PDB file of C-alpha atoms in Angstrom:
ATOM      1  CA  UNK A 109     184.115-220.612-171.773  1.00 66.00           C
ATOM      2  CA  UNK A 110     183.109-220.528-175.416  1.00 81.00           C
ATOM      3  CA  UNK A 111     184.494-217.294-176.841  1.00 90.00           C
ATOM      4  CA  UNK A 112     182.174-215.284-179.076  1.00 93.00           C
ATOM      5  CA  UNK A 113     182.314-212.035-180.980  1.00 95.00           C
ATOM      6  CA  UNK A 114     179.819-209.199-180.454  1.00 96.00           C
ATOM      7  CA  UNK A 115     178.241-210.205-183.783  1.00 95.00           C
ATOM      8  CA  UNK A 116     177.614-213.708-182.397  1.00 96.00           C
ATOM      9  CA  UNK A 117     175.847-212.304-179.333  1.00 96.00           C
ATOM     10  CA  UNK A 118     173.793-209.991-181.535  1.00 96.00           C
ATOM     11  CA  UNK A 119     172.759-212.926-183.729  1.00 96.00           C
ATOM     12  CA  UNK A 120     171.809-214.986-180.675  1.00 97.00           C
ATOM     13  CA  UNK A 121     169.660-212.110-179.409  1.00 97.00           C
ATOM     14  CA  UNK A 122     167.881-211.882-182.767  1.00 97.00           C
ATOM     15  CA  UNK A 123     167.268-215.633-182.814  1.00 97.00           C
ATOM     16  CA  UNK A 124     165.938-215.546-179.260  1.00 98.00           C
ATOM     17  CA  UNK A 125     163.453-212.756-180.029  1.00 97.00           C
ATOM     18  CA  UNK A 126     162.488-214.217-183.412  1.00 97.00           C
ATOM     19  CA  UNK A 127     161.677-217.600-181.910  1.00 97.00           C
ATOM     20  CA  UNK A 128     160.224-216.282-178.662  1.00 97.00           C
ATOM     21  CA  UNK A 129     157.814-213.996-180.483  1.00 97.00           C
ATOM     22  CA  UNK A 130     156.867-216.698-183.015  1.00 97.00           C
ATOM     23  CA  UNK A 131     157.370-214.326-185.933  1.00 97.00           C
ATOM     24  CA  UNK A 132     158.089-216.939-188.595  1.00 95.00           C
ATOM     25  CA  UNK A 133     154.631-218.504-188.349  1.00 94.00           C
ATOM     26  CA  UNK A 134     153.161-214.996-188.488  1.00 93.00           C
ATOM     27  CA  UNK A 135     154.735-214.440-191.939  1.00 94.00           C
ATOM     28  CA  UNK A 136     157.355-211.928-190.868  1.00 97.00           C
ATOM     29  CA  UNK A 137     160.665-211.617-192.732  1.00 97.00           C
ATOM     30  CA  UNK A 138     164.189-211.338-191.388  1.00 96.00           C
ATOM     31  CA  UNK A 139     166.208-208.781-193.316  1.00 95.00           C
ATOM     32  CA  UNK A 140     169.919-209.114-194.024  1.00 91.00           C
ATOM     33  CA  UNK A 141     170.885-206.457-191.467  1.00 89.00           C
ATOM     34  CA  UNK A 142     168.878-208.281-188.808  1.00 93.00           C
ATOM     35  CA  UNK A 143     165.664-206.244-188.714  1.00 96.00           C
ATOM     36  CA  UNK A 144     162.251-207.952-188.749  1.00 98.00           C
ATOM     37  CA  UNK A 145     159.589-206.713-191.165  1.00 97.00           C
ATOM     38  CA  UNK A 146     156.082-207.487-192.343  1.00 96.00           C
ATOM     39  CA  UNK A 147     154.559-205.484-195.190  1.00 95.00           C
ATOM     40  CA  UNK A 148     150.786-205.343-195.551  1.00 92.00           C
ATOM     41  CA  UNK A 149     148.611-204.793-198.627  1.00 87.00           C
ATOM     42  CA  UNK A 150     147.037-201.721-197.045  1.00 88.00           C
ATOM     43  CA  UNK A 151     150.356-199.877-197.274  1.00 91.00           C
ATOM     44  CA  UNK A 152     151.316-200.382-193.629  1.00 96.00           C
ATOM     45  CA  UNK A 153     154.675-201.845-192.658  1.00 97.00           C
ATOM     46  CA  UNK A 154     155.277-203.554-189.321  1.00 98.00           C
ATOM     47  CA  UNK A 155     158.916-203.253-188.405  1.00 97.00           C
ATOM     48  CA  UNK A 156     161.131-204.268-185.466  1.00 97.00           C
ATOM     49  CA  UNK A 157     164.243-202.217-185.955  1.00 95.00           C
ATOM     50  CA  UNK A 158     167.578-202.964-184.264  1.00 95.00           C
ATOM     51  CA  UNK A 159     170.532-200.668-183.690  1.00 94.00           C
ATOM     52  CA  UNK A 160     173.932-201.893-182.591  1.00 93.00           C
ATOM     53  CA  UNK A 161     176.226-199.739-180.475  1.00 93.00           C
ATOM     54  CA  UNK A 162     179.462-198.726-182.149  1.00 92.00           C
ATOM     55  CA  UNK A 163     181.303-199.487-178.898  1.00 93.00           C
ATOM     56  CA  UNK A 164     180.577-203.236-178.838  1.00 96.00           C
ATOM     57  CA  UNK A 165     183.453-205.489-177.802  1.00 96.00           C
ATOM     58  CA  UNK A 166     184.212-208.624-175.770  1.00 96.00           C
ATOM     59  CA  UNK A 167     187.568-209.019-174.014  1.00 95.00           C
ATOM     60  CA  UNK A 168     187.859-212.509-172.545  1.00 94.00           C
ATOM     61  CA  UNK A 169     191.330-211.864-171.092  1.00 93.00           C
ATOM     62  CA  UNK A 170     190.049-209.231-168.664  1.00 93.00           C
ATOM     63  CA  UNK A 171     186.574-210.796-168.424  1.00 92.00           C
ATOM     64  CA  UNK A 172     184.700-207.740-169.612  1.00 93.00           C
ATOM     65  CA  UNK A 173     182.488-206.873-172.552  1.00 94.00           C
ATOM     66  CA  UNK A 174     180.074-204.276-173.824  1.00 94.00           C
ATOM     67  CA  UNK A 175     177.543-205.558-176.345  1.00 96.00           C
ATOM     68  CA  UNK A 176     174.624-203.140-176.534  1.00 96.00           C
ATOM     69  CA  UNK A 177     171.556-203.169-178.768  1.00 96.00           C
ATOM     70  CA  UNK A 178     168.686-200.745-179.129  1.00 94.00           C
ATOM     71  CA  UNK A 179     165.414-201.611-180.791  1.00 93.00           C
ATOM     72  CA  UNK A 180     162.063-200.067-181.651  1.00 95.00           C
ATOM     73  CA  UNK A 181     158.774-201.701-182.674  1.00 98.00           C
ATOM     74  CA  UNK A 182     157.143-199.537-185.356  1.00 98.00           C
ATOM     75  CA  UNK A 183     154.042-199.321-187.520  1.00 98.00           C
ATOM     76  CA  UNK A 184     154.763-197.206-190.599  1.00 97.00           C
ATOM     77  CA  UNK A 185     152.794-195.833-193.526  1.00 96.00           C
ATOM     78  CA  UNK A 186     155.353-195.053-196.186  1.00 92.00           C
ATOM     79  CA  UNK A 187     158.136-193.229-194.363  1.00 92.00           C
ATOM     80  CA  UNK A 188     155.851-191.957-191.593  1.00 94.00           C
ATOM     81  CA  UNK A 189     155.950-193.644-188.197  1.00 96.00           C
ATOM     82  CA  UNK A 190     152.389-193.922-186.940  1.00 97.00           C
ATOM     83  CA  UNK A 191     152.951-196.051-183.835  1.00 98.00           C
ATOM     84  CA  UNK A 192     156.111-196.856-181.867  1.00 98.00           C
ATOM     85  CA  UNK A 193     156.604-199.142-178.890  1.00 98.00           C
ATOM     86  CA  UNK A 194     159.843-198.922-176.928  1.00 96.00           C
ATOM     87  CA  UNK A 195     161.195-200.379-173.690  1.00 95.00           C
ATOM     88  CA  UNK A 196     163.407-198.150-171.542  1.00 93.00           C
ATOM     89  CA  UNK A 197     166.804-199.448-170.394  1.00 94.00           C
ATOM     90  CA  UNK A 198     167.292-199.069-166.644  1.00 90.00           C
ATOM     91  CA  UNK A 199     170.621-197.352-167.345  1.00 86.00           C
ATOM     92  CA  UNK A 200     169.058-194.595-169.437  1.00 84.00           C
ATOM     93  CA  UNK A 201     169.796-193.926-173.103  1.00 85.00           C
ATOM     94  CA  UNK A 202     168.423-196.225-175.783  1.00 89.00           C
ATOM     95  CA  UNK A 203     170.676-199.313-175.634  1.00 95.00           C
ATOM     96  CA  UNK A 204     170.362-202.534-173.671  1.00 96.00           C
ATOM     97  CA  UNK A 205     173.417-204.438-172.479  1.00 95.00           C
ATOM     98  CA  UNK A 206     173.163-207.924-173.952  1.00 96.00           C
ATOM     99  CA  UNK A 207     175.807-209.625-171.768  1.00 96.00           C
ATOM    100  CA  UNK A 208     175.622-211.283-168.374  1.00 94.00           C
ATOM    101  CA  UNK A 209     178.567-211.027-165.960  1.00 92.00           C
ATOM    102  CA  UNK A 210     180.048-214.198-167.447  1.00 93.00           C
ATOM    103  CA  UNK A 211     179.862-212.683-170.966  1.00 95.00           C
ATOM    104  CA  UNK A 212     176.928-214.774-172.194  1.00 95.00           C
ATOM    105  CA  UNK A 213     173.690-213.576-173.777  1.00 96.00           C
ATOM    106  CA  UNK A 214     171.362-212.209-171.094  1.00 97.00           C
ATOM    107  CA  UNK A 215     168.312-214.351-171.889  1.00 97.00           C
ATOM    108  CA  UNK A 216     166.722-213.470-168.535  1.00 96.00           C
ATOM    109  CA  UNK A 217     166.503-209.847-169.656  1.00 95.00           C
ATOM    110  CA  UNK A 218     165.159-210.837-173.081  1.00 97.00           C
ATOM    111  CA  UNK A 219     162.490-212.914-171.355  1.00 97.00           C
ATOM    112  CA  UNK A 220     161.150-209.680-169.845  1.00 95.00           C
ATOM    113  CA  UNK A 221     160.879-208.194-173.361  1.00 96.00           C
ATOM    114  CA  UNK A 222     158.790-210.979-174.872  1.00 97.00           C
ATOM    115  CA  UNK A 223     155.480-210.443-172.998  1.00 97.00           C
ATOM    116  CA  UNK A 224     155.773-206.662-173.330  1.00 97.00           C
ATOM    117  CA  UNK A 225     156.306-206.795-177.091  1.00 97.00           C
ATOM    118  CA  UNK A 226     153.479-209.287-177.467  1.00 97.00           C
ATOM    119  CA  UNK A 227     151.038-207.247-175.381  1.00 97.00           C
ATOM    120  CA  UNK A 228     151.833-203.748-176.632  1.00 97.00           C
ATOM    121  CA  UNK A 229     152.890-204.428-180.206  1.00 98.00           C
ATOM    122  CA  UNK A 230     151.979-207.810-181.706  1.00 98.00           C
ATOM    123  CA  UNK A 231     148.608-208.076-179.936  1.00 97.00           C
ATOM    124  CA  UNK A 232     147.961-204.412-180.727  1.00 97.00           C
ATOM    125  CA  UNK A 233     148.546-205.200-184.417  1.00 97.00           C
ATOM    126  CA  UNK A 234     146.000-208.045-184.246  1.00 96.00           C
ATOM    127  CA  UNK A 235     143.439-205.770-182.594  1.00 97.00           C
ATOM    128  CA  UNK A 236     144.214-202.954-185.014  1.00 96.00           C
ATOM    129  CA  UNK A 237     143.686-205.173-188.067  1.00 95.00           C
ATOM    130  CA  UNK A 238     140.382-206.391-186.648  1.00 96.00           C
ATOM    131  CA  UNK A 239     139.053-202.962-185.597  1.00 97.00           C
ATOM    132  CA  UNK A 240     141.346-199.903-185.863  1.00 96.00           C
ATOM    133  CA  UNK A 241     139.257-197.499-183.791  1.00 96.00           C
ATOM    134  CA  UNK A 242     138.688-200.084-181.052  1.00 97.00           C
ATOM    135  CA  UNK A 243     142.440-200.762-180.847  1.00 97.00           C
ATOM    136  CA  UNK A 244     143.216-197.049-180.662  1.00 97.00           C
ATOM    137  CA  UNK A 245     140.794-196.464-177.790  1.00 96.00           C
ATOM    138  CA  UNK A 246     143.376-197.305-175.135  1.00 94.00           C
ATOM    139  CA  UNK A 247     146.226-195.342-176.755  1.00 95.00           C
ATOM    140  CA  UNK A 248     144.611-192.242-178.284  1.00 93.00           C
ATOM    141  CA  UNK A 249     147.208-189.967-176.684  1.00 94.00           C
ATOM    142  CA  UNK A 250     150.661-188.844-177.859  1.00 96.00           C
ATOM    143  CA  UNK A 251     152.361-191.021-175.237  1.00 95.00           C
ATOM    144  CA  UNK A 252     151.157-193.926-173.135  1.00 95.00           C
ATOM    145  CA  UNK A 253     153.630-194.962-170.451  1.00 93.00           C
ATOM    146  CA  UNK A 254     153.971-197.587-167.764  1.00 93.00           C
ATOM    147  CA  UNK A 255     153.730-196.213-164.245  1.00 87.00           C
ATOM    148  CA  UNK A 256     157.276-197.396-163.624  1.00 89.00           C
ATOM    149  CA  UNK A 257     158.420-195.907-166.964  1.00 92.00           C
ATOM    150  CA  UNK A 258     159.819-199.229-168.173  1.00 94.00           C
ATOM    151  CA  UNK A 259     158.075-198.792-171.542  1.00 95.00           C
ATOM    152  CA  UNK A 260     156.167-196.253-173.595  1.00 96.00           C
ATOM    153  CA  UNK A 261     153.970-196.059-176.683  1.00 97.00           C
ATOM    154  CA  UNK A 262     154.161-193.094-179.052  1.00 97.00           C
ATOM    155  CA  UNK A 263     151.161-192.553-181.348  1.00 98.00           C
ATOM    156  CA  UNK A 264     151.247-189.894-184.073  1.00 97.00           C
ATOM    157  CA  UNK A 265     148.292-187.622-184.681  1.00 97.00           C
ATOM    158  CA  UNK A 266     148.089-188.908-188.286  1.00 96.00           C
ATOM    159  CA  UNK A 267     147.246-192.395-187.009  1.00 97.00           C
ATOM    160  CA  UNK A 268     144.324-191.263-184.884  1.00 97.00           C
ATOM    161  CA  UNK A 269     143.164-188.905-187.620  1.00 96.00           C
ATOM    162  CA  UNK A 270     143.264-191.656-190.275  1.00 96.00           C
ATOM    163  CA  UNK A 271     141.983-194.652-188.309  1.00 96.00           C
ATOM    164  CA  UNK A 272     140.235-193.260-185.227  1.00 97.00           C
ATOM    165  CA  UNK A 273     136.916-191.584-184.519  1.00 97.00           C
ATOM    166  CA  UNK A 274     136.186-187.865-184.120  1.00 97.00           C
ATOM    167  CA  UNK A 275     135.877-188.433-180.355  1.00 97.00           C
ATOM    168  CA  UNK A 276     139.280-190.124-180.250  1.00 97.00           C
ATOM    169  CA  UNK A 277     140.821-187.263-182.208  1.00 97.00           C
ATOM    170  CA  UNK A 278     139.392-184.779-179.718  1.00 97.00           C
ATOM    171  CA  UNK A 279     140.760-186.855-176.820  1.00 96.00           C
ATOM    172  CA  UNK A 280     144.178-187.071-178.484  1.00 97.00           C
ATOM    173  CA  UNK A 281     144.359-183.284-178.798  1.00 97.00           C
ATOM    174  CA  UNK A 282     143.165-182.865-175.208  1.00 96.00           C
ATOM    175  CA  UNK A 283     145.917-185.213-174.030  1.00 95.00           C
ATOM    176  CA  UNK A 284     148.445-183.252-176.103  1.00 95.00           C
ATOM    177  CA  UNK A 285     147.483-180.038-174.310  1.00 95.00           C
ATOM    178  CA  UNK A 286     147.423-181.781-170.944  1.00 94.00           C
ATOM    179  CA  UNK A 287     150.940-183.092-171.471  1.00 92.00           C
ATOM    180  CA  UNK A 288     152.192-179.505-171.623  1.00 92.00           C
ATOM    181  CA  UNK A 289     150.880-178.555-168.174  1.00 96.00           C
ATOM    182  CA  UNK A 290     153.343-178.161-165.264  1.00 96.00           C
ATOM    183  CA  UNK A 291     151.722-181.068-163.390  1.00 95.00           C
ATOM    184  CA  UNK A 292     152.132-183.509-166.262  1.00 94.00           C
ATOM    185  CA  UNK A 293     155.644-182.314-167.140  1.00 94.00           C
ATOM    186  CA  UNK A 294     156.810-182.900-163.582  1.00 95.00           C
ATOM    187  CA  UNK A 295     154.983-186.231-163.285  1.00 94.00           C
ATOM    188  CA  UNK A 296     156.736-187.375-166.467  1.00 93.00           C
ATOM    189  CA  UNK A 297     160.295-186.205-165.756  1.00 94.00           C
ATOM    190  CA  UNK A 298     160.218-186.949-162.037  1.00 95.00           C
ATOM    191  CA  UNK A 299     158.826-190.401-162.820  1.00 94.00           C
ATOM    192  CA  UNK A 300     161.632-191.117-165.266  1.00 93.00           C
ATOM    193  CA  UNK A 301     164.203-189.961-162.739  1.00 94.00           C
ATOM    194  CA  UNK A 302     162.765-192.270-160.074  1.00 95.00           C
ATOM    195  CA  UNK A 303     162.825-195.189-162.539  1.00 95.00           C
ATOM    196  CA  UNK A 304     166.519-194.690-163.339  1.00 94.00           C
ATOM    197  CA  UNK A 305     167.530-193.987-159.741  1.00 94.00           C
ATOM    198  CA  UNK A 306     165.679-197.080-158.559  1.00 94.00           C
ATOM    199  CA  UNK A 307     167.869-199.216-160.834  1.00 92.00           C
ATOM    200  CA  UNK A 308     171.088-197.173-160.632  1.00 91.00           C
ATOM    201  CA  UNK A 309     174.230-198.964-159.476  1.00 88.00           C
ATOM    202  CA  UNK A 310     175.790-195.641-158.471  1.00 92.00           C
ATOM    203  CA  UNK A 311     172.896-194.761-156.136  1.00 96.00           C
ATOM    204  CA  UNK A 312     173.185-195.396-152.392  1.00 96.00           C
ATOM    205  CA  UNK A 313     169.825-197.142-152.068  1.00 96.00           C
ATOM    206  CA  UNK A 314     170.283-197.938-148.369  1.00 96.00           C
ATOM    207  CA  UNK A 315     170.977-194.291-147.528  1.00 97.00           C
ATOM    208  CA  UNK A 316     168.016-193.089-149.613  1.00 97.00           C
ATOM    209  CA  UNK A 317     165.639-195.564-147.962  1.00 97.00           C
ATOM    210  CA  UNK A 318     166.816-194.693-144.441  1.00 97.00           C
ATOM    211  CA  UNK A 319     165.876-190.989-144.574  1.00 97.00           C
ATOM    212  CA  UNK A 320     162.923-189.793-142.501  1.00 97.00           C
ATOM    213  CA  UNK A 321     159.996-187.654-143.556  1.00 98.00           C
ATOM    214  CA  UNK A 322     161.003-184.998-141.018  1.00 98.00           C
ATOM    215  CA  UNK A 323     164.573-184.853-142.305  1.00 98.00           C
ATOM    216  CA  UNK A 324     163.534-184.550-145.930  1.00 98.00           C
ATOM    217  CA  UNK A 325     160.803-182.012-145.162  1.00 98.00           C
ATOM    218  CA  UNK A 326     163.365-179.705-143.553  1.00 98.00           C
ATOM    219  CA  UNK A 327     165.601-179.879-146.628  1.00 98.00           C
ATOM    220  CA  UNK A 328     162.813-179.391-149.160  1.00 98.00           C
ATOM    221  CA  UNK A 329     161.102-176.575-147.283  1.00 97.00           C
ATOM    222  CA  UNK A 330     164.394-174.749-146.798  1.00 97.00           C
ATOM    223  CA  UNK A 331     165.012-174.804-150.543  1.00 97.00           C
ATOM    224  CA  UNK A 332     161.400-173.931-151.309  1.00 97.00           C
ATOM    225  CA  UNK A 333     161.529-170.825-149.116  1.00 97.00           C
ATOM    226  CA  UNK A 334     164.861-169.773-150.616  1.00 97.00           C
ATOM    227  CA  UNK A 335     163.634-170.217-154.184  1.00 96.00           C
ATOM    228  CA  UNK A 336     160.521-168.214-153.405  1.00 96.00           C
ATOM    229  CA  UNK A 337     162.649-165.497-151.819  1.00 96.00           C
ATOM    230  CA  UNK A 338     164.908-165.313-154.861  1.00 95.00           C
ATOM    231  CA  UNK A 339     161.965-165.664-157.259  1.00 95.00           C
ATOM    232  CA  UNK A 340     163.087-168.966-158.807  1.00 94.00           C
ATOM    233  CA  UNK A 341     160.214-171.150-157.532  1.00 95.00           C
ATOM    234  CA  UNK A 342     157.891-171.849-160.469  1.00 95.00           C
ATOM    235  CA  UNK A 343     154.739-173.815-161.291  1.00 96.00           C
ATOM    236  CA  UNK A 344     156.685-176.975-162.061  1.00 96.00           C
ATOM    237  CA  UNK A 345     158.466-176.757-158.704  1.00 96.00           C
ATOM    238  CA  UNK A 346     155.099-176.426-156.974  1.00 97.00           C
ATOM    239  CA  UNK A 347     153.721-179.409-158.890  1.00 97.00           C
ATOM    240  CA  UNK A 348     156.800-181.436-157.957  1.00 97.00           C
ATOM    241  CA  UNK A 349     156.406-180.414-154.329  1.00 98.00           C
ATOM    242  CA  UNK A 350     152.813-181.686-154.284  1.00 97.00           C
ATOM    243  CA  UNK A 351     153.978-185.057-155.678  1.00 97.00           C
ATOM    244  CA  UNK A 352     156.724-185.109-153.051  1.00 98.00           C
ATOM    245  CA  UNK A 353     154.148-184.640-150.267  1.00 98.00           C
ATOM    246  CA  UNK A 354     152.090-187.574-151.593  1.00 97.00           C
ATOM    247  CA  UNK A 355     155.030-190.008-151.793  1.00 97.00           C
ATOM    248  CA  UNK A 356     154.910-192.716-149.108  1.00 96.00           C
ATOM    249  CA  UNK A 357     157.928-194.778-150.207  1.00 97.00           C
ATOM    250  CA  UNK A 358     160.922-193.276-148.373  1.00 98.00           C
ATOM    251  CA  UNK A 359     163.517-194.173-150.987  1.00 97.00           C
ATOM    252  CA  UNK A 360     161.406-192.574-153.720  1.00 97.00           C
ATOM    253  CA  UNK A 361     160.680-189.600-151.455  1.00 98.00           C
ATOM    254  CA  UNK A 362     164.447-189.071-151.228  1.00 98.00           C
ATOM    255  CA  UNK A 363     164.671-189.094-155.030  1.00 97.00           C
ATOM    256  CA  UNK A 364     161.852-186.557-155.208  1.00 97.00           C
ATOM    257  CA  UNK A 365     163.801-184.389-152.751  1.00 98.00           C
ATOM    258  CA  UNK A 366     166.776-184.530-155.062  1.00 97.00           C
ATOM    259  CA  UNK A 367     164.581-183.445-157.980  1.00 96.00           C
ATOM    260  CA  UNK A 368     163.422-180.380-156.032  1.00 97.00           C
ATOM    261  CA  UNK A 369     166.833-179.222-154.787  1.00 97.00           C
ATOM    262  CA  UNK A 370     169.047-180.095-157.767  1.00 94.00           C
ATOM    263  CA  UNK A 371     170.677-177.226-159.715  1.00 89.00           C
ATOM    264  CA  UNK A 372     170.201-174.457-157.106  1.00 93.00           C
ATOM    265  CA  UNK A 373     170.904-171.670-159.569  1.00 89.00           C
ATOM    266  CA  UNK A 374     170.772-168.090-158.278  1.00 92.00           C
ATOM    267  CA  UNK A 375     170.701-169.239-154.656  1.00 95.00           C
ATOM    268  CA  UNK A 376     173.346-168.349-152.023  1.00 95.00           C
ATOM    269  CA  UNK A 377     176.456-170.530-151.799  1.00 95.00           C
ATOM    270  CA  UNK A 378     175.213-172.226-148.637  1.00 96.00           C
ATOM    271  CA  UNK A 379     172.403-173.830-150.642  1.00 96.00           C
ATOM    272  CA  UNK A 380     174.819-174.924-153.345  1.00 96.00           C
ATOM    273  CA  UNK A 381     176.895-176.650-150.657  1.00 96.00           C
ATOM    274  CA  UNK A 382     173.821-178.278-149.112  1.00 96.00           C
ATOM    275  CA  UNK A 383     172.835-179.608-152.529  1.00 96.00           C
ATOM    276  CA  UNK A 384     176.372-180.980-153.033  1.00 95.00           C
ATOM    277  CA  UNK A 385     176.314-182.679-149.629  1.00 96.00           C
ATOM    278  CA  UNK A 386     173.010-184.348-150.482  1.00 97.00           C
ATOM    279  CA  UNK A 387     174.266-185.386-153.914  1.00 95.00           C
ATOM    280  CA  UNK A 388     177.475-186.949-152.596  1.00 95.00           C
ATOM    281  CA  UNK A 389     175.489-189.034-150.112  1.00 96.00           C
ATOM    282  CA  UNK A 390     172.999-190.162-152.758  1.00 96.00           C
ATOM    283  CA  UNK A 391     175.573-190.885-155.488  1.00 93.00           C
ATOM    284  CA  UNK A 392     178.527-192.738-154.026  1.00 82.00           C
ATOM    285  CA  UNK A 393     180.594-192.883-157.204  1.00 67.00           C
ATOM    286  CA  UNK A 394     180.338-189.152-157.848  1.00 56.00           C
ATOM    287  CA  UNK A 395     182.170-188.297-154.627  1.00 52.00           C
ATOM    288  CA  UNK A 396     184.914-190.792-155.414  1.00 50.00           C
ATOM    289  CA  UNK A 397     185.405-189.214-158.835  1.00 50.00           C
ATOM    290  CA  UNK A 398     185.613-185.727-157.302  1.00 49.00           C
ATOM    291  CA  UNK A 399     188.189-186.830-154.736  1.00 46.00           C
TER     292      UNK A 399
END
């Protein structure tokens, strides 16, 4: 096996994205630290910014490595970020692991980035330059997210205010208020949890998928009644419960159960133990670490 340093893998990743996105023919520049940038006459800067983990290493003797990179696609005006596009790692956090099991660059993963960056960043730039308000129509909200939470777009109010219409500004502010409601808060955080659990290596997917509606209903309703009795059931819990009732996928329904029973503060010890039992069955590694 050809032995490489983390810097070599990082450089290969940059080359792969640079070529795959066709940035050279689009008059982008590669900066010395590896970032990609395109500065426009209207004061806007298009920027793909990379961040390397401080814990990067490759150890060929033990066959293990940890080369992680985070990146953000940005549209800036001066120092202000107006538009950001990011892809969420399945492991949480903000870094992607660049290595395959045989310590080579994970080009299969990068191939999933290319169409997303093109669709939600490069193509957006083309549409924005042609007609700013038309481009903003589909994203005139603080956050636009994939249903599976694999990516999100963050638009600042200044962008809609500067380039959008009065109707779009009103919609942006309406979406801002809506995002603060219990229903939207739960939909957001429960959705993120399901995304990470669905990809988690420490999750017992077979056990989660094998639960029954009746079994989960008993657990959830027991906790719901206890929380109501001890006055800890709130609007967000109720919103999460309604999403739980609508879930048809049994594995995801199990994750939603976990969301509703986790952290049973101010409940009797028997509920704390029931929550621990559920947790140890859902997360195999956690029980091993406790043992």
